[in-house]
Amino acid sequence: MIRYITQRLLQTVPVLVGLLVLLFVWLRMLPGNPAQALLGETATSEAVARLNAQYGFDKPLLEQFWLYIVRLFSGDFGTSIRTGENVLDSFISRFPATLELAIAALLFAAIVGIPLGYLAARRRGTLFDSIVVGGSLFGVVVPVFFLAYILKFVFALKLGMFPTAGRIDSRIEATHPTRLYVLDGVLTGEWDAALNSLAHLILPAIALGAIPLAMIVRITRASVLETMGEDFVRTATAKGLDRFVISRRHVLRPALLPVVTVFGLQAGALLAGAVLTETVFALNGIGQFLFEAINQLDYPVLQLYILFIAVIYVFVNLLVDITYGYIDPRTRLS
């Protein structure tokens, strides 16, 4: 298994190097020159010269690339054109909100979606199967922002079951060592803060997790149906094995392979596309931060964000490959 993981880690290196080269080329291909593009059309010649000297834009291309790599690995992503703040500090202060929301949405999709898809396959052609398939189609076709508004209107504004916005009640004084509010409440023993943060997280997680949930339900159902028709399942049934053993070991385990693929793809997509959910529920995450950066062509922020999302995708796909090796040992041997 260690050799398998090492091979997968080595395979990610060329991908990351290629991405760094693409980002470097992208910034140098901007209209005018990189300093002019970063500062905007109204920048003075003194400001352009100062930025050229700061980032080495006036040096030979190979020397620029070396300085670019050194800055990235030292954590120097520059300052925001829009706010003047350190890009990395701004990103780190907002990222926990998005990460917590994405994790909650994925947990919701997996915990609800896999059992529903499995049960729908086992009860194929019944009313339950029809309801699950129809419900999953509803989850795919309804836009995230619309579902978020509906959930907020019904369960927060009308019924008062959940908070309408934010991550925690402003009257609660809590410590946040990791800035993941629910986890912080558990780690510090401040259970009132943990429960309050969890209540704030439920509606956004359901809204953001609706599409992954629908996809996981449909993929699980189709995969279980296909696996149930395999010869090894019929053989296990003919040998009189316990039904629970057949379901868990011979049906559900191989059927999870495509589900893991969907789960991995959705993990990166949720981190990259949570802007609408964060806007509806007023969560100060990287989604809103990115939206404002795109509108104002804040290239330092965009550069960090693109690099970050690529690294997340590479890391998640590495986890997916490792999970493949655990679920199906033949993957490691091949």
mmCIF file of N, CA, C and O in Angstrom, residues 113-124 216-230 232-233 246-247 250-259:
data_model
loop_
_atom_site.group_PDB
_atom_site.id
_atom_site.type_symbol
_atom_site.label_atom_id
_atom_site.label_comp_id
_atom_site.label_asym_id
_atom_site.label_seq_id
_atom_site.Cartn_x
_atom_site.Cartn_y
_atom_site.Cartn_z
ATOM 1 N N GLY A 113 -27.204 9.915 0.970
ATOM 2 C CA GLY A 113 -27.279 9.435 -0.414
ATOM 3 C C GLY A 113 -26.954 7.968 -0.602
ATOM 4 O O GLY A 113 -27.652 7.277 -1.361
ATOM 5 N N ILE A 114 -25.910 7.470 0.059
ATOM 6 C CA ILE A 114 -25.519 6.071 -0.159
ATOM 7 C C ILE A 114 -26.595 5.094 0.337
ATOM 8 O O ILE A 114 -26.991 4.180 -0.414
ATOM 9 N N PRO A 115 -27.112 5.242 1.579
ATOM 10 C CA PRO A 115 -28.200 4.315 1.990
ATOM 11 C C PRO A 115 -29.440 4.419 1.101
ATOM 12 O O PRO A 115 -30.057 3.401 0.776
ATOM 13 N N LEU A 116 -29.804 5.661 0.701
ATOM 14 C CA LEU A 116 -30.993 5.804 -0.148
ATOM 15 C C LEU A 116 -30.788 5.112 -1.499
ATOM 16 O O LEU A 116 -31.688 4.413 -1.984
ATOM 17 N N GLY A 117 -29.619 5.307 -2.106
ATOM 18 C CA GLY A 117 -29.352 4.663 -3.394
ATOM 19 C C GLY A 117 -29.332 3.156 -3.286
ATOM 20 O O GLY A 117 -29.852 2.440 -4.157
ATOM 21 N N TYR A 118 -28.760 2.652 -2.183
ATOM 22 C CA TYR A 118 -28.698 1.201 -1.985
ATOM 23 C C TYR A 118 -30.106 0.612 -1.798
ATOM 24 O O TYR A 118 -30.468 -0.386 -2.429
ATOM 25 N N LEU A 119 -30.891 1.257 -0.927
ATOM 26 C CA LEU A 119 -32.242 0.748 -0.668
ATOM 27 C C LEU A 119 -33.122 0.842 -1.913
ATOM 28 O O LEU A 119 -33.959 -0.038 -2.166
ATOM 29 N N ALA A 120 -32.939 1.909 -2.691
ATOM 30 C CA ALA A 120 -33.726 2.043 -3.925
ATOM 31 C C ALA A 120 -33.401 0.920 -4.903
ATOM 32 O O ALA A 120 -34.291 0.386 -5.586
ATOM 33 N N ALA A 121 -32.128 0.543 -4.972
ATOM 34 C CA ALA A 121 -31.742 -0.561 -5.861
ATOM 35 C C ALA A 121 -32.309 -1.890 -5.371
ATOM 36 O O ALA A 121 -32.784 -2.714 -6.167
ATOM 37 N N ARG A 122 -32.265 -2.096 -4.047
ATOM 38 C CA ARG A 122 -32.791 -3.348 -3.497
ATOM 39 C C ARG A 122 -34.307 -3.441 -3.667
ATOM 40 O O ARG A 122 -34.867 -4.544 -3.713
ATOM 41 N N ARG A 123 -34.966 -2.281 -3.755
ATOM 42 C CA ARG A 123 -36.437 -2.257 -3.911
ATOM 43 C C ARG A 123 -36.801 -1.709 -5.294
ATOM 44 O O ARG A 123 -37.731 -0.933 -5.441
ATOM 45 N N ARG A 124 -36.093 -2.135 -6.268
ATOM 46 C CA ARG A 124 -36.292 -1.631 -7.634
ATOM 47 C C ARG A 124 -37.736 -1.870 -8.112
ATOM 48 O O ARG A 124 -38.288 -2.961 -7.940
ATOM 49 N N ILE A 216 -25.022 11.146 -5.947
ATOM 50 C CA ILE A 216 -24.611 9.951 -5.208
ATOM 51 C C ILE A 216 -25.741 8.929 -5.156
ATOM 52 O O ILE A 216 -25.509 7.722 -5.298
ATOM 53 N N VAL A 217 -26.968 9.396 -4.958
ATOM 54 C CA VAL A 217 -28.112 8.477 -4.945
ATOM 55 C C VAL A 217 -28.220 7.722 -6.270
ATOM 56 O O VAL A 217 -28.347 6.488 -6.305
ATOM 57 N N ARG A 218 -28.154 8.452 -7.371
ATOM 58 C CA ARG A 218 -28.340 7.830 -8.681
ATOM 59 C C ARG A 218 -27.160 6.916 -9.033
ATOM 60 O O ARG A 218 -27.362 5.820 -9.585
ATOM 61 N N ILE A 219 -25.943 7.344 -8.716
ATOM 62 C CA ILE A 219 -24.782 6.507 -9.019
ATOM 63 C C ILE A 219 -24.795 5.247 -8.152
ATOM 64 O O ILE A 219 -24.514 4.138 -8.634
ATOM 65 N N THR A 220 -25.124 5.401 -6.868
ATOM 66 C CA THR A 220 -25.167 4.229 -5.978
ATOM 67 C C THR A 220 -26.218 3.233 -6.448
ATOM 68 O O THR A 220 -25.969 2.021 -6.496
ATOM 69 N N ARG A 221 -27.378 3.728 -6.788
ATOM 70 C CA ARG A 221 -28.469 2.847 -7.236
ATOM 71 C C ARG A 221 -28.057 2.077 -8.495
ATOM 72 O O ARG A 221 -28.207 0.847 -8.565
ATOM 73 N N ALA A 222 -27.511 2.796 -9.479
ATOM 74 C CA ALA A 222 -27.119 2.133 -10.731
ATOM 75 C C ALA A 222 -25.984 1.132 -10.502
ATOM 76 O O ALA A 222 -25.991 0.017 -11.062
ATOM 77 N N SER A 223 -25.036 1.500 -9.656
ATOM 78 C CA SER A 223 -23.898 0.626 -9.415
ATOM 79 C C SER A 223 -24.312 -0.628 -8.642
ATOM 80 O O SER A 223 -23.834 -1.741 -8.936
ATOM 81 N N VAL A 224 -25.201 -0.475 -7.659
ATOM 82 C CA VAL A 224 -25.675 -1.641 -6.896
ATOM 83 C C VAL A 224 -26.473 -2.577 -7.804
ATOM 84 O O VAL A 224 -26.317 -3.810 -7.739
ATOM 85 N N LEU A 225 -27.314 -2.012 -8.659
ATOM 86 C CA LEU A 225 -28.092 -2.854 -9.580
ATOM 87 C C LEU A 225 -27.161 -3.661 -10.501
ATOM 88 O O LEU A 225 -27.391 -4.848 -10.754
ATOM 89 N N GLU A 226 -26.119 -3.015 -10.985
ATOM 90 C CA GLU A 226 -25.174 -3.704 -11.869
ATOM 91 C C GLU A 226 -24.425 -4.811 -11.118
ATOM 92 O O GLU A 226 -24.256 -5.921 -11.629
ATOM 93 N N THR A 227 -24.001 -4.493 -9.886
ATOM 94 C CA THR A 227 -23.237 -5.472 -9.103
ATOM 95 C C THR A 227 -24.107 -6.661 -8.707
ATOM 96 O O THR A 227 -23.631 -7.802 -8.664
ATOM 97 N N MET A 228 -25.385 -6.418 -8.417
ATOM 98 C CA MET A 228 -26.280 -7.511 -7.999
ATOM 99 C C MET A 228 -26.466 -8.549 -9.108
ATOM 100 O O MET A 228 -26.838 -9.693 -8.829
ATOM 101 N N GLY A 229 -26.199 -8.138 -10.351
ATOM 102 C CA GLY A 229 -26.339 -9.082 -11.461
ATOM 103 C C GLY A 229 -25.064 -9.832 -11.793
ATOM 104 O O GLY A 229 -25.050 -10.659 -12.730
ATOM 105 N N GLU A 230 -23.986 -9.599 -11.035
ATOM 106 C CA GLU A 230 -22.709 -10.261 -11.315
ATOM 107 C C GLU A 230 -22.746 -11.727 -10.868
ATOM 108 O O GLU A 230 -23.468 -12.096 -9.939
ATOM 109 N N PHE A 232 -20.458 -13.459 -9.285
ATOM 110 C CA PHE A 232 -19.962 -13.761 -7.937
ATOM 111 C C PHE A 232 -21.023 -13.521 -6.871
ATOM 112 O O PHE A 232 -21.012 -14.160 -5.812
ATOM 113 N N VAL A 233 -21.975 -12.604 -7.133
ATOM 114 C CA VAL A 233 -23.056 -12.381 -6.182
ATOM 115 C C VAL A 233 -24.034 -13.550 -6.225
ATOM 116 O O VAL A 233 -24.482 -14.050 -5.171
ATOM 117 N N ILE A 246 -23.435 -10.848 2.171
ATOM 118 C CA ILE A 246 -23.503 -10.641 0.713
ATOM 119 C C ILE A 246 -23.696 -9.158 0.388
ATOM 120 O O ILE A 246 -23.022 -8.598 -0.485
ATOM 121 N N SER A 247 -24.591 -8.525 1.132
ATOM 122 C CA SER A 247 -24.886 -7.110 0.856
ATOM 123 C C SER A 247 -23.666 -6.240 1.124
ATOM 124 O O SER A 247 -23.315 -5.366 0.316
ATOM 125 N N HIS A 250 -20.077 -8.304 -0.854
ATOM 126 C CA HIS A 250 -20.107 -8.658 -2.276
ATOM 127 C C HIS A 250 -20.856 -7.650 -3.147
ATOM 128 O O HIS A 250 -20.641 -7.616 -4.354
ATOM 129 N N VAL A 251 -21.746 -6.869 -2.545
ATOM 130 C CA VAL A 251 -22.543 -5.925 -3.348
ATOM 131 C C VAL A 251 -22.085 -4.481 -3.092
ATOM 132 O O VAL A 251 -21.642 -3.781 -4.012
ATOM 133 N N LEU A 252 -22.188 -4.054 -1.829
ATOM 134 C CA LEU A 252 -21.966 -2.629 -1.546
ATOM 135 C C LEU A 252 -20.507 -2.224 -1.750
ATOM 136 O O LEU A 252 -20.232 -1.149 -2.294
ATOM 137 N N ARG A 253 -19.572 -3.074 -1.365
ATOM 138 C CA ARG A 253 -18.157 -2.672 -1.454
ATOM 139 C C ARG A 253 -17.712 -2.408 -2.900
ATOM 140 O O ARG A 253 -17.190 -1.333 -3.189
ATOM 141 N N PRO A 254 -17.917 -3.349 -3.848
ATOM 142 C CA PRO A 254 -17.529 -3.007 -5.224
ATOM 143 C C PRO A 254 -18.393 -1.929 -5.845
ATOM 144 O O PRO A 254 -17.932 -1.175 -6.713
ATOM 145 N N ALA A 255 -19.629 -1.803 -5.366
ATOM 146 C CA ALA A 255 -20.517 -0.778 -5.929
ATOM 147 C C ALA A 255 -20.088 0.628 -5.516
ATOM 148 O O ALA A 255 -20.515 1.615 -6.128
ATOM 149 N N LEU A 256 -19.246 0.743 -4.488
ATOM 150 C CA LEU A 256 -18.845 2.066 -4.009
ATOM 151 C C LEU A 256 -17.765 2.709 -4.872
ATOM 152 O O LEU A 256 -17.497 3.909 -4.724
ATOM 153 N N LEU A 257 -17.120 1.940 -5.758
ATOM 154 C CA LEU A 257 -16.033 2.508 -6.563
ATOM 155 C C LEU A 257 -16.469 3.736 -7.363
ATOM 156 O O LEU A 257 -15.830 4.791 -7.280
ATOM 157 N N PRO A 258 -17.531 3.674 -8.169
ATOM 158 C CA PRO A 258 -17.958 4.895 -8.883
ATOM 159 C C PRO A 258 -18.462 5.984 -7.953
ATOM 160 O O PRO A 258 -18.344 7.173 -8.255
ATOM 161 N N VAL A 259 -19.000 5.594 -6.802
ATOM 162 C CA VAL A 259 -19.475 6.588 -5.841
ATOM 163 C C VAL A 259 -18.299 7.398 -5.292
ATOM 164 O O VAL A 259 -18.386 8.616 -5.115
#
